[in-house]
């Protein structure tokens, strides 16, 4: 086998090829095939016999489970492949399709223009501005064939090239292929259902059930099997194959199916995944696609703006109306008592707890009254409030004693003047927001007390003074902090969404 693989006159050599889908469906059963350089090799066989699977393995779209494939070409750019399915983007025009594949193949503008003119004249293609989806099925096949021939490859693999083509054009295609093989030395592999088409090939492989029944020149096949037509040859070989017990053969195939330690490598290695040519061609492909899908382009451009607006309107602002529990032993008759006192802050007759609660309400915090600390704690545990404050019975008197006496304040006054707070910190953002409002609210309340008592209000503040910020503001909003993160998320999410969508679409179309 090694000597035969190394024969320099062979363009494609396949030996002991096995391939199956799932566990039971064996498609290729030890297939052997030899294609000589500069010839047309015709694959003749019924649908489902494995022709397309074999060609996919030859061009590297899939790999064999076992076996060898040797090619005379060294690069995928030396192969022209026309698959059985259309495998063209139907939204592109013929001109855009030609330009894209010309860029993929690395052709210069002059080469591309020359080859395009030749393809239009040879295949009688429709107007170049017609989109693929607008033209007929036969015209689509002709465009697919023109793409395979565009870069003038050394090895041409055509899967059912004449399906849906009128007889006159089919004859013209065969004449052109014969010229390519005999004059220019191109190697061509063609699959077909039609016996008449196969007669044009210089060498024929009759395929059935995942194996090559016979391969030779058409005249030699006729003489070897003493038949008048290729139909009779194929019928004779098929009956011979069918004479064996098919059920026993399938069981034997499964039992003897090879299990190599390593899966065979593709016949041609992939090089330069990120080559400048491929990047450039894919950029233009995306430009063509976006030109045909302007609503999607508008959606991609507007989505980040809409997301930021919705974020600012719904999430970006600080929450208002947060509920906070109050246990105030200074007010025996509840919150309503606060409205009965004269608004004289610097007086022991006016409860300081009322003044501080008024400050909190101005910050749009909803205060919920509780009778005692036990009921307030249950309110926090049941998520009725985000925390609760406790004012002692002599809070106002103790607070003034603490301010006036300062270092001489006794322990009882220190304890009763403290504002005790229990918080639900399960939500860090809400908890810290309330702590901030209560802290700055208390400083504002204390400054107001000092002013009304004609004391220096600076003495009520923490001896730290924040000057104007170098960058930003001293009171940054959560919106300004979070919107850049939302934009960055969009910048990551949208390209990923677009890429995944494009890959799924191209996979569905067989591109």
Short mmCIF file of C-alpha atoms in Angstrom, two decimals:
data_model
loop_
_atom_site.label_atom_id
_atom_site.label_comp_id
_atom_site.label_asym_id
_atom_site.label_seq_id
_atom_site.Cartn_x
_atom_site.Cartn_y
_atom_site.Cartn_z
CA UNK A 1 0.00 0.00 0.00
CA UNK A 2 2.87 2.38 0.80
CA UNK A 3 4.31 2.13 -2.70
CA UNK A 4 0.98 2.85 -4.30
CA UNK A 5 0.42 5.87 -2.08
CA UNK A 6 3.73 7.28 -3.19
CA UNK A 7 3.14 6.97 -6.93
CA UNK A 8 3.71 10.55 -8.19
CA UNK A 9 1.07 10.25 -10.93
CA UNK A 10 -1.79 9.98 -8.42
CA UNK A 11 -3.69 13.06 -7.27
CA UNK A 12 -5.99 11.38 -4.70
CA UNK A 13 -5.47 8.02 -3.03
CA UNK A 14 -7.89 6.60 -0.46
CA UNK A 15 -7.14 3.34 1.33
CA UNK A 16 -9.21 1.34 3.84
CA UNK A 17 -11.58 4.25 4.51
CA UNK A 18 -14.13 3.68 7.28
CA UNK A 19 -16.74 6.15 8.45
CA UNK A 20 -19.97 5.81 10.38
CA UNK A 21 -22.54 8.06 12.01
CA UNK A 22 -23.69 6.83 15.38
CA UNK A 23 -23.02 3.21 16.21
CA UNK A 24 -25.14 1.39 13.66
CA UNK A 25 -24.96 3.53 10.49
CA UNK A 26 -21.78 2.53 8.68
CA UNK A 27 -21.34 4.75 5.60
CA UNK A 28 -17.87 3.81 4.32
CA UNK A 29 -16.73 0.19 4.55
CA UNK A 30 -13.02 -0.14 3.83
CA UNK A 31 -13.25 1.93 0.65
CA UNK A 32 -10.26 2.14 -1.73
CA UNK A 33 -9.99 4.71 -4.52
CA UNK A 34 -7.23 5.98 -6.80
CA UNK A 35 -7.53 9.16 -8.90
CA UNK A 36 -4.73 9.92 -11.34
CA UNK A 37 -3.52 13.43 -12.06
CA UNK A 38 -4.99 15.26 -15.03
CA UNK A 39 -8.03 13.01 -15.33
CA UNK A 40 -11.76 13.22 -14.72
CA UNK A 41 -12.89 10.65 -12.19
CA UNK A 42 -16.63 9.95 -12.25
CA UNK A 43 -18.33 8.73 -9.09
CA UNK A 44 -21.43 6.80 -10.08
CA UNK A 45 -23.80 5.53 -7.42
CA UNK A 46 -27.27 5.85 -5.88
CA UNK A 47 -28.20 8.37 -3.20
CA UNK A 48 -27.02 7.41 0.26
CA UNK A 49 -24.16 5.21 -0.87
CA UNK A 50 -21.53 7.47 0.75
CA UNK A 51 -20.30 9.63 -2.14
CA UNK A 52 -20.81 12.96 -0.38
CA UNK A 53 -19.36 11.65 2.88
CA UNK A 54 -16.21 10.51 1.10
CA UNK A 55 -15.79 13.88 -0.64
CA UNK A 56 -16.28 15.69 2.67
CA UNK A 57 -13.44 13.60 4.11
CA UNK A 58 -11.22 14.36 1.09
CA UNK A 59 -11.64 18.15 1.41
CA UNK A 60 -11.30 18.04 5.19
CA UNK A 61 -14.85 18.98 6.20
CA UNK A 62 -14.95 15.80 8.27
CA UNK A 63 -12.48 13.04 9.14
CA UNK A 64 -12.42 9.30 8.67
CA UNK A 65 -12.77 6.93 11.59
CA UNK A 66 -9.99 4.83 10.09
CA UNK A 67 -7.98 4.77 6.88
CA UNK A 68 -5.72 7.03 4.82
CA UNK A 69 -6.31 9.85 2.37
CA UNK A 70 -3.30 11.18 0.44
CA UNK A 71 -3.57 14.26 -1.78
CA UNK A 72 -1.05 15.69 -4.23
CA UNK A 73 -1.99 19.27 -3.29
CA UNK A 74 -0.60 20.92 -0.18
CA UNK A 75 -3.10 23.67 0.49
CA UNK A 76 -6.87 24.04 0.59
CA UNK A 77 -6.53 26.95 -1.80
CA UNK A 78 -5.48 24.39 -4.44
CA UNK A 79 -8.88 22.65 -4.11
CA UNK A 80 -12.12 23.79 -5.68
CA UNK A 81 -15.14 22.20 -4.02
CA UNK A 82 -18.76 22.37 -5.10
CA UNK A 83 -20.90 20.65 -2.42
CA UNK A 84 -24.20 18.93 -3.02
CA UNK A 85 -26.06 21.59 -1.04
CA UNK A 86 -25.94 25.19 -2.23
CA UNK A 87 -23.57 26.42 0.54
CA UNK A 88 -23.86 30.06 -0.54
CA UNK A 89 -25.22 33.00 1.42
CA UNK A 90 -28.58 33.58 -0.25
CA UNK A 91 -28.71 37.21 0.86
CA UNK A 92 -25.60 38.13 -1.12
CA UNK A 93 -25.64 39.20 -4.74
CA UNK A 94 -23.66 37.23 -7.34
CA UNK A 95 -21.11 40.04 -7.47
CA UNK A 96 -20.70 40.09 -3.69
CA UNK A 97 -20.38 36.28 -3.63
CA UNK A 98 -17.64 36.34 -6.27
CA UNK A 99 -15.80 39.18 -4.53
CA UNK A 100 -15.93 37.44 -1.15
CA UNK A 101 -14.56 34.12 -2.39
CA UNK A 102 -11.98 35.95 -4.48
CA UNK A 103 -10.72 37.60 -1.28
CA UNK A 104 -10.76 34.24 0.54
CA UNK A 105 -8.61 32.71 -2.21
CA UNK A 106 -6.21 35.68 -2.07
CA UNK A 107 -6.80 36.73 -5.68
CA UNK A 108 -5.74 40.15 -6.93
CA UNK A 109 -8.35 42.54 -8.35
CA UNK A 110 -7.08 41.97 -11.88
CA UNK A 111 -7.23 38.17 -11.52
CA UNK A 112 -10.69 38.37 -10.00
CA UNK A 113 -12.09 40.59 -12.76
CA UNK A 114 -10.63 38.33 -15.46
CA UNK A 115 -11.95 35.11 -13.90
CA UNK A 116 -15.37 36.66 -13.24
CA UNK A 117 -15.71 37.62 -16.90
CA UNK A 118 -14.74 34.08 -17.92
CA UNK A 119 -17.28 32.53 -15.52
CA UNK A 120 -20.09 34.83 -16.68
CA UNK A 121 -19.40 33.96 -20.30
CA UNK A 122 -18.94 30.24 -19.73
CA UNK A 123 -21.85 29.54 -17.34
CA UNK A 124 -24.28 32.18 -18.66
CA UNK A 125 -24.83 33.62 -15.18
CA UNK A 126 -27.66 36.09 -14.43
CA UNK A 127 -27.11 39.77 -13.72
CA UNK A 128 -24.36 40.23 -11.14
CA UNK A 129 -26.58 42.39 -8.92
CA UNK A 130 -29.17 39.61 -8.55
CA UNK A 131 -29.21 38.03 -5.10
CA UNK A 132 -28.79 34.26 -4.78
CA UNK A 133 -32.28 33.81 -3.34
CA UNK A 134 -33.87 35.62 -6.32
CA UNK A 135 -32.53 33.31 -9.04
CA UNK A 136 -33.70 29.80 -9.93
CA UNK A 137 -32.28 26.57 -8.51
CA UNK A 138 -30.36 25.78 -11.69
CA UNK A 139 -28.85 29.26 -11.75
CA UNK A 140 -27.86 28.87 -8.10
CA UNK A 141 -26.01 25.64 -8.98
CA UNK A 142 -24.18 27.48 -11.76
CA UNK A 143 -23.10 30.21 -9.34
CA UNK A 144 -21.87 27.51 -6.93
CA UNK A 145 -19.89 25.92 -9.78
CA UNK A 146 -18.41 29.29 -10.73
CA UNK A 147 -17.20 29.76 -7.14
CA UNK A 148 -15.46 26.36 -7.27
CA UNK A 149 -13.78 27.26 -10.57
CA UNK A 150 -13.03 30.90 -9.67
CA UNK A 151 -9.47 30.51 -8.36
CA UNK A 152 -8.39 27.99 -11.04
CA UNK A 153 -7.62 25.12 -8.60
CA UNK A 154 -5.43 22.09 -9.32
CA UNK A 155 -7.94 19.65 -7.80
CA UNK A 156 -11.63 20.17 -8.56
CA UNK A 157 -14.27 18.23 -6.61
CA UNK A 158 -17.83 18.58 -7.86
CA UNK A 159 -20.79 16.97 -6.12
CA UNK A 160 -23.69 16.65 -8.61
CA UNK A 161 -22.68 19.69 -10.75
CA UNK A 162 -25.26 19.13 -13.49
CA UNK A 163 -28.36 18.71 -11.29
CA UNK A 164 -31.05 21.19 -12.37
CA UNK A 165 -29.05 22.30 -15.44
CA UNK A 166 -30.49 22.13 -18.95
CA UNK A 167 -28.87 19.58 -21.35
CA UNK A 168 -27.22 22.22 -23.53
CA UNK A 169 -25.46 23.87 -20.60
CA UNK A 170 -24.62 20.45 -19.13
CA UNK A 171 -22.88 19.55 -22.39
CA UNK A 172 -21.01 22.86 -22.30
CA UNK A 173 -19.89 22.21 -18.71
CA UNK A 174 -18.55 18.77 -19.62
CA UNK A 175 -16.66 20.18 -22.59
CA UNK A 176 -15.06 22.80 -20.34
CA UNK A 177 -14.12 20.19 -17.73
CA UNK A 178 -12.56 17.96 -20.41
CA UNK A 179 -10.52 20.94 -21.60
CA UNK A 180 -9.36 21.63 -18.04
CA UNK A 181 -8.19 18.04 -17.57
CA UNK A 182 -6.63 17.37 -20.98
CA UNK A 183 -5.16 20.79 -21.78
CA UNK A 184 -4.42 22.30 -18.35
CA UNK A 185 -3.80 19.06 -16.43
CA UNK A 186 -6.48 19.64 -13.79
CA UNK A 187 -7.71 16.71 -11.72
CA UNK A 188 -11.50 16.54 -11.45
CA UNK A 189 -13.70 14.32 -9.27
CA UNK A 190 -17.40 14.34 -10.11
CA UNK A 191 -20.28 12.54 -8.42
CA UNK A 192 -23.43 11.90 -10.42
CA UNK A 193 -26.56 9.79 -10.68
CA UNK A 194 -26.60 9.97 -14.44
CA UNK A 195 -25.00 7.20 -16.47
CA UNK A 196 -24.70 9.46 -19.51
CA UNK A 197 -22.70 11.99 -17.52
CA UNK A 198 -20.37 9.30 -16.23
CA UNK A 199 -19.47 8.27 -19.79
CA UNK A 200 -17.61 11.55 -20.25
CA UNK A 201 -15.18 10.71 -17.44
CA UNK A 202 -11.83 9.12 -18.24
CA UNK A 203 -12.13 6.86 -15.20
CA UNK A 204 -15.23 5.68 -13.36
CA UNK A 205 -15.80 4.41 -9.84
CA UNK A 206 -19.01 2.46 -9.31
CA UNK A 207 -20.01 2.92 -5.68
CA UNK A 208 -22.67 1.15 -3.67
CA UNK A 209 -23.11 0.44 0.04
CA UNK A 210 -20.02 2.36 1.12
CA UNK A 211 -17.57 0.53 -1.13
CA UNK A 212 -16.20 0.88 -4.65
CA UNK A 213 -17.53 -2.09 -6.63
CA UNK A 214 -15.14 -1.39 -9.50
CA UNK A 215 -13.07 1.46 -10.92
CA UNK A 216 -11.57 1.70 -14.38
CA UNK A 217 -12.02 3.35 -17.78
CA UNK A 218 -15.58 3.08 -19.15
CA UNK A 219 -14.54 0.93 -22.14
CA UNK A 220 -12.49 -1.38 -19.95
CA UNK A 221 -15.45 -1.88 -17.60
CA UNK A 222 -17.67 -2.81 -20.52
CA UNK A 223 -15.16 -5.34 -21.87
CA UNK A 224 -14.26 -6.78 -18.44
CA UNK A 225 -17.87 -7.62 -17.58
CA UNK A 226 -18.96 -8.30 -21.17
CA UNK A 227 -21.77 -5.72 -21.05
CA UNK A 228 -23.17 -3.31 -23.63
CA UNK A 229 -23.73 -0.38 -21.26
CA UNK A 230 -22.58 0.95 -17.94
CA UNK A 231 -26.09 0.38 -16.59
CA UNK A 232 -25.64 -3.34 -17.14
CA UNK A 233 -22.21 -3.28 -15.49
CA UNK A 234 -23.57 -1.50 -12.45
CA UNK A 235 -26.58 -3.83 -12.30
CA UNK A 236 -24.34 -6.89 -12.54
CA UNK A 237 -22.04 -5.71 -9.74
CA UNK A 238 -24.98 -4.67 -7.55
CA UNK A 239 -26.64 -8.09 -7.92
CA UNK A 240 -23.36 -9.74 -7.10
CA UNK A 241 -23.04 -7.62 -3.95
CA UNK A 242 -26.68 -8.23 -3.03
CA UNK A 243 -26.34 -11.99 -3.40
CA UNK A 244 -24.53 -12.08 -0.09
CA UNK A 245 -26.63 -12.08 3.06
CA UNK A 246 -27.05 -8.35 3.78
CA UNK A 247 -27.99 -8.86 7.45
CA UNK A 248 -24.96 -11.01 8.14
CA UNK A 249 -22.74 -8.50 6.34
CA UNK A 250 -23.99 -5.62 8.49
CA UNK A 251 -23.37 -7.60 11.67
CA UNK A 252 -19.92 -8.54 10.42
CA UNK A 253 -19.22 -4.87 9.59
CA UNK A 254 -20.06 -3.83 13.14
CA UNK A 255 -17.94 -6.60 14.65
CA UNK A 256 -14.93 -6.00 12.43
CA UNK A 257 -15.20 -2.20 12.45
CA UNK A 258 -11.67 -0.87 13.08
CA UNK A 259 -10.90 0.96 16.30
CA UNK A 260 -7.62 2.84 15.82
CA UNK A 261 -5.88 4.36 18.81
CA UNK A 262 -5.90 7.76 17.14
CA UNK A 263 -8.39 9.22 14.71
CA UNK A 264 -6.84 9.91 11.28
CA UNK A 265 -5.73 13.46 10.63
CA UNK A 266 -7.31 15.53 7.82
CA UNK A 267 -5.50 15.10 4.48
CA UNK A 268 -4.53 18.80 4.55
CA UNK A 269 -3.61 20.63 7.73
CA UNK A 270 -5.21 23.95 8.45
CA UNK A 271 -2.74 26.82 8.43
CA UNK A 272 -3.01 30.51 9.22
CA UNK A 273 -6.34 30.62 11.03
CA UNK A 274 -5.86 34.37 11.54
CA UNK A 275 -4.15 35.27 8.29
CA UNK A 276 -4.66 38.88 7.09
CA UNK A 277 -6.43 37.60 3.96
CA UNK A 278 -9.02 35.68 5.94
CA UNK A 279 -9.59 38.56 8.36
CA UNK A 280 -9.99 41.01 5.49
CA UNK A 281 -12.40 38.75 3.61
CA UNK A 282 -14.53 38.10 6.70
CA UNK A 283 -14.75 41.82 7.43
CA UNK A 284 -16.14 42.37 3.93
CA UNK A 285 -18.48 39.43 4.31
CA UNK A 286 -19.92 41.01 7.45
CA UNK A 287 -20.22 44.35 5.65
CA UNK A 288 -22.17 42.67 2.82
CA UNK A 289 -24.40 40.91 5.35
CA UNK A 290 -25.12 44.09 7.33
CA UNK A 291 -25.97 45.95 4.12
CA UNK A 292 -28.65 43.34 3.46
CA UNK A 293 -29.89 43.39 7.08
CA UNK A 294 -30.23 47.06 7.95
CA UNK A 295 -32.85 46.44 10.70
CA UNK A 296 -30.38 44.16 12.50
CA UNK A 297 -27.64 46.78 12.08
CA UNK A 298 -29.95 49.41 13.58
CA UNK A 299 -30.76 47.04 16.44
CA UNK A 300 -27.06 46.42 17.17
CA UNK A 301 -26.33 50.15 17.21
CA UNK A 302 -29.36 51.17 19.28
CA UNK A 303 -29.36 48.35 21.83
CA UNK A 304 -26.50 49.76 24.00
CA UNK A 305 -28.21 53.17 24.06
CA UNK A 306 -31.56 51.65 25.01
CA UNK A 307 -29.92 49.46 27.68
CA UNK A 308 -28.16 52.46 29.26
CA UNK A 309 -31.38 54.51 29.26
CA UNK A 310 -33.38 51.70 30.85
CA UNK A 311 -30.62 51.17 33.40
CA UNK A 312 -30.56 54.84 34.36
CA UNK A 313 -34.36 55.01 34.58
CA UNK A 314 -34.94 51.77 36.50
CA UNK A 315 -31.74 50.71 38.26
CA UNK A 316 -29.27 53.56 38.12
CA UNK A 317 -31.02 55.77 40.69
CA UNK A 318 -30.78 55.32 44.45
CA UNK A 319 -33.92 53.59 45.79
CA UNK A 320 -36.39 55.82 47.59
CA UNK A 321 -38.99 55.05 50.25
CA UNK A 322 -36.90 52.48 52.13
CA UNK A 323 -38.59 51.41 55.37
CA UNK A 324 -36.86 51.82 58.71
CA UNK A 325 -38.27 50.79 62.09
CA UNK A 326 -38.30 53.17 65.10
CA UNK A 327 -38.53 52.22 68.78
CA UNK A 328 -38.80 55.55 70.63
CA UNK A 329 -39.18 55.28 74.41
CA UNK A 330 -38.83 59.06 74.64
CA UNK A 331 -42.29 59.47 73.09
CA UNK A 332 -44.84 57.73 75.28
CA UNK A 333 -47.79 58.50 72.99
CA UNK A 334 -46.18 57.77 69.60
CA UNK A 335 -44.97 59.83 66.66
CA UNK A 336 -48.02 62.12 66.62
CA UNK A 337 -46.72 63.86 69.75
CA UNK A 338 -43.91 65.44 67.69
CA UNK A 339 -46.37 67.80 65.99
CA UNK A 340 -47.63 69.16 69.36
CA UNK A 341 -44.24 70.45 70.51
CA UNK A 342 -43.06 73.94 69.49
CA UNK A 343 -40.26 73.73 66.94
CA UNK A 344 -37.60 75.10 69.32
CA UNK A 345 -34.59 72.87 68.82
CA UNK A 346 -32.43 74.26 71.61
CA UNK A 347 -34.82 73.29 74.38
CA UNK A 348 -35.21 70.27 76.62
CA UNK A 349 -38.98 70.55 76.06
CA UNK A 350 -38.58 69.60 72.36
CA UNK A 351 -37.60 65.89 71.90
CA UNK A 352 -34.40 65.61 69.86
CA UNK A 353 -35.63 62.23 68.56
CA UNK A 354 -38.44 64.08 66.73
CA UNK A 355 -35.92 66.40 65.10
CA UNK A 356 -33.74 63.50 63.93
CA UNK A 357 -36.76 61.54 62.60
CA UNK A 358 -37.81 64.66 60.68
CA UNK A 359 -34.34 64.77 59.12
CA UNK A 360 -34.65 61.11 58.03
CA UNK A 361 -38.09 61.71 56.50
CA UNK A 362 -36.63 64.53 54.43
CA UNK A 363 -34.29 61.93 52.94
CA UNK A 364 -37.45 60.02 51.86
CA UNK A 365 -37.02 57.20 54.37
CA UNK A 366 -40.32 55.73 55.56
CA UNK A 367 -40.34 55.41 59.36
CA UNK A 368 -42.37 52.56 60.86
CA UNK A 369 -43.21 52.79 64.56
CA UNK A 370 -42.82 49.74 66.84
CA UNK A 371 -43.79 49.42 70.50
CA UNK A 372 -40.64 47.62 71.65
CA UNK A 373 -37.39 46.19 70.38
CA UNK A 374 -38.71 42.62 70.18
CA UNK A 375 -41.49 43.52 67.72
CA UNK A 376 -39.05 45.69 65.73
CA UNK A 377 -36.60 42.80 65.44
CA UNK A 378 -39.39 40.53 64.18
CA UNK A 379 -40.18 43.19 61.59
CA UNK A 380 -36.58 43.05 60.36
CA UNK A 381 -36.59 39.23 60.32
CA UNK A 382 -39.80 39.19 58.27
CA UNK A 383 -38.37 41.78 55.80
CA UNK A 384 -40.94 44.41 56.74
CA UNK A 385 -38.15 46.93 57.43
CA UNK A 386 -34.43 47.15 56.61
CA UNK A 387 -33.46 47.82 60.23
CA UNK A 388 -34.60 49.74 63.29
CA UNK A 389 -33.40 52.60 65.54
CA UNK A 390 -33.75 52.75 69.31
CA UNK A 391 -34.12 56.01 71.26
CA UNK A 392 -33.82 55.71 75.08
CA UNK A 393 -36.38 57.31 77.41
CA UNK A 394 -34.18 60.30 78.34
CA UNK A 395 -32.51 60.71 74.94
CA UNK A 396 -32.85 64.51 74.69
CA UNK A 397 -31.64 65.24 78.22
CA UNK A 398 -28.72 62.78 77.85
CA UNK A 399 -27.73 64.26 74.47
CA UNK A 400 -27.59 67.84 75.85
CA UNK A 401 -25.68 66.59 78.89
CA UNK A 402 -23.17 64.90 76.58
CA UNK A 403 -22.72 68.04 74.46
CA UNK A 404 -22.48 70.51 77.35
CA UNK A 405 -20.54 68.42 79.87
CA UNK A 406 -18.31 66.84 77.20
CA UNK A 407 -15.45 65.13 79.07
CA UNK A 408 -17.34 65.25 82.38
CA UNK A 409 -20.33 63.30 81.02
CA UNK A 410 -21.27 60.33 83.17
CA UNK A 411 -21.68 56.77 81.90
CA UNK A 412 -25.48 56.84 82.07
CA UNK A 413 -25.70 59.95 79.90
CA UNK A 414 -23.26 58.49 77.42
CA UNK A 415 -25.33 55.32 77.12
CA UNK A 416 -28.73 57.03 76.83
CA UNK A 417 -27.48 59.61 74.28
CA UNK A 418 -26.35 56.88 71.91
CA UNK A 419 -28.63 56.11 68.97
CA UNK A 420 -28.64 52.32 68.72
CA UNK A 421 -29.25 50.79 65.28
CA UNK A 422 -29.80 47.19 64.14
CA UNK A 423 -29.57 46.63 60.37
CA UNK A 424 -30.45 43.94 57.83
CA UNK A 425 -27.19 43.75 55.86
CA UNK A 426 -28.18 40.83 53.60
CA UNK A 427 -28.40 43.39 50.77
CA UNK A 428 -25.09 45.22 50.99
CA UNK A 429 -26.10 48.04 48.67
CA UNK A 430 -29.35 48.86 50.52
CA UNK A 431 -27.70 48.46 53.92
CA UNK A 432 -24.81 50.79 53.11
CA UNK A 433 -27.18 53.29 51.51
CA UNK A 434 -29.25 53.51 54.73
CA UNK A 435 -26.14 53.73 56.85
CA UNK A 436 -24.90 56.61 54.72
CA UNK A 437 -28.21 58.48 54.93
CA UNK A 438 -28.43 58.00 58.69
CA UNK A 439 -24.81 59.09 59.21
CA UNK A 440 -25.03 62.25 57.15
CA UNK A 441 -28.54 62.88 58.42
CA UNK A 442 -27.28 62.76 61.98
CA UNK A 443 -24.46 65.20 61.17
CA UNK A 444 -27.01 67.58 59.60
CA UNK A 445 -29.30 67.20 62.62
CA UNK A 446 -26.47 67.91 65.06
CA UNK A 447 -25.27 70.97 63.10
CA UNK A 448 -28.84 72.33 63.25
CA UNK A 449 -28.92 71.86 67.03
CA UNK A 450 -25.64 73.74 67.40
CA UNK A 451 -26.87 76.61 65.22
CA UNK A 452 -30.15 77.08 67.11
CA UNK A 453 -28.25 77.01 70.39
CA UNK A 454 -25.76 79.57 69.06
CA UNK A 455 -22.92 77.13 69.36
CA UNK A 456 -20.26 76.89 66.63
CA UNK A 457 -21.67 74.39 64.09
CA UNK A 458 -18.16 73.33 63.11
CA UNK A 459 -17.84 71.67 66.51
CA UNK A 460 -20.65 69.27 65.53
CA UNK A 461 -18.86 67.93 62.47
CA UNK A 462 -16.17 65.29 62.14
CA UNK A 463 -12.80 67.09 61.91
CA UNK A 464 -12.23 65.90 58.36
CA UNK A 465 -12.81 68.25 55.42
CA UNK A 466 -13.05 66.87 51.90
CA UNK A 467 -11.82 69.36 49.32
CA UNK A 468 -12.94 69.41 45.70
CA UNK A 469 -12.25 66.03 44.07
CA UNK A 470 -9.38 65.77 41.61
CA UNK A 471 -11.49 63.53 39.35
CA UNK A 472 -15.25 63.23 39.51
CA UNK A 473 -17.36 64.78 42.28
CA UNK A 474 -17.43 64.45 46.05
CA UNK A 475 -20.92 62.97 45.82
CA UNK A 476 -20.75 60.47 42.94
CA UNK A 477 -23.95 58.78 41.87
CA UNK A 478 -24.32 55.06 41.38
CA UNK A 479 -25.42 55.74 37.80
CA UNK A 480 -22.14 57.38 36.85
CA UNK A 481 -20.30 54.46 38.41
CA UNK A 482 -22.33 51.65 36.82
CA UNK A 483 -23.08 52.91 33.29
CA UNK A 484 -19.50 52.32 32.01
CA UNK A 485 -19.79 48.72 33.21
CA UNK A 486 -23.08 48.36 31.32
CA UNK A 487 -21.46 49.76 28.18
CA UNK A 488 -18.51 47.38 28.52
CA UNK A 489 -20.93 44.49 29.01
CA UNK A 490 -22.73 45.50 25.82
CA UNK A 491 -19.43 45.72 23.96
CA UNK A 492 -18.69 42.14 24.97
CA UNK A 493 -22.20 40.76 24.70
CA UNK A 494 -23.18 42.18 21.30
CA UNK A 495 -20.13 40.90 19.36
CA UNK A 496 -20.58 37.51 21.00
CA UNK A 497 -24.29 37.51 20.13
CA UNK A 498 -23.56 38.56 16.55
CA UNK A 499 -20.78 35.96 16.16
CA UNK A 500 -22.86 33.09 17.55
CA UNK A 501 -25.81 34.09 15.38
CA UNK A 502 -23.61 34.28 12.28
CA UNK A 503 -22.05 30.87 13.02
CA UNK A 504 -25.44 29.24 13.53
CA UNK A 505 -26.82 30.83 10.37
CA UNK A 506 -23.80 29.75 8.29
CA UNK A 507 -23.96 26.23 9.72
CA UNK A 508 -27.65 26.02 8.81
CA UNK A 509 -26.89 27.19 5.28
CA UNK A 510 -23.94 24.78 4.97
CA UNK A 511 -21.41 27.60 4.48
#
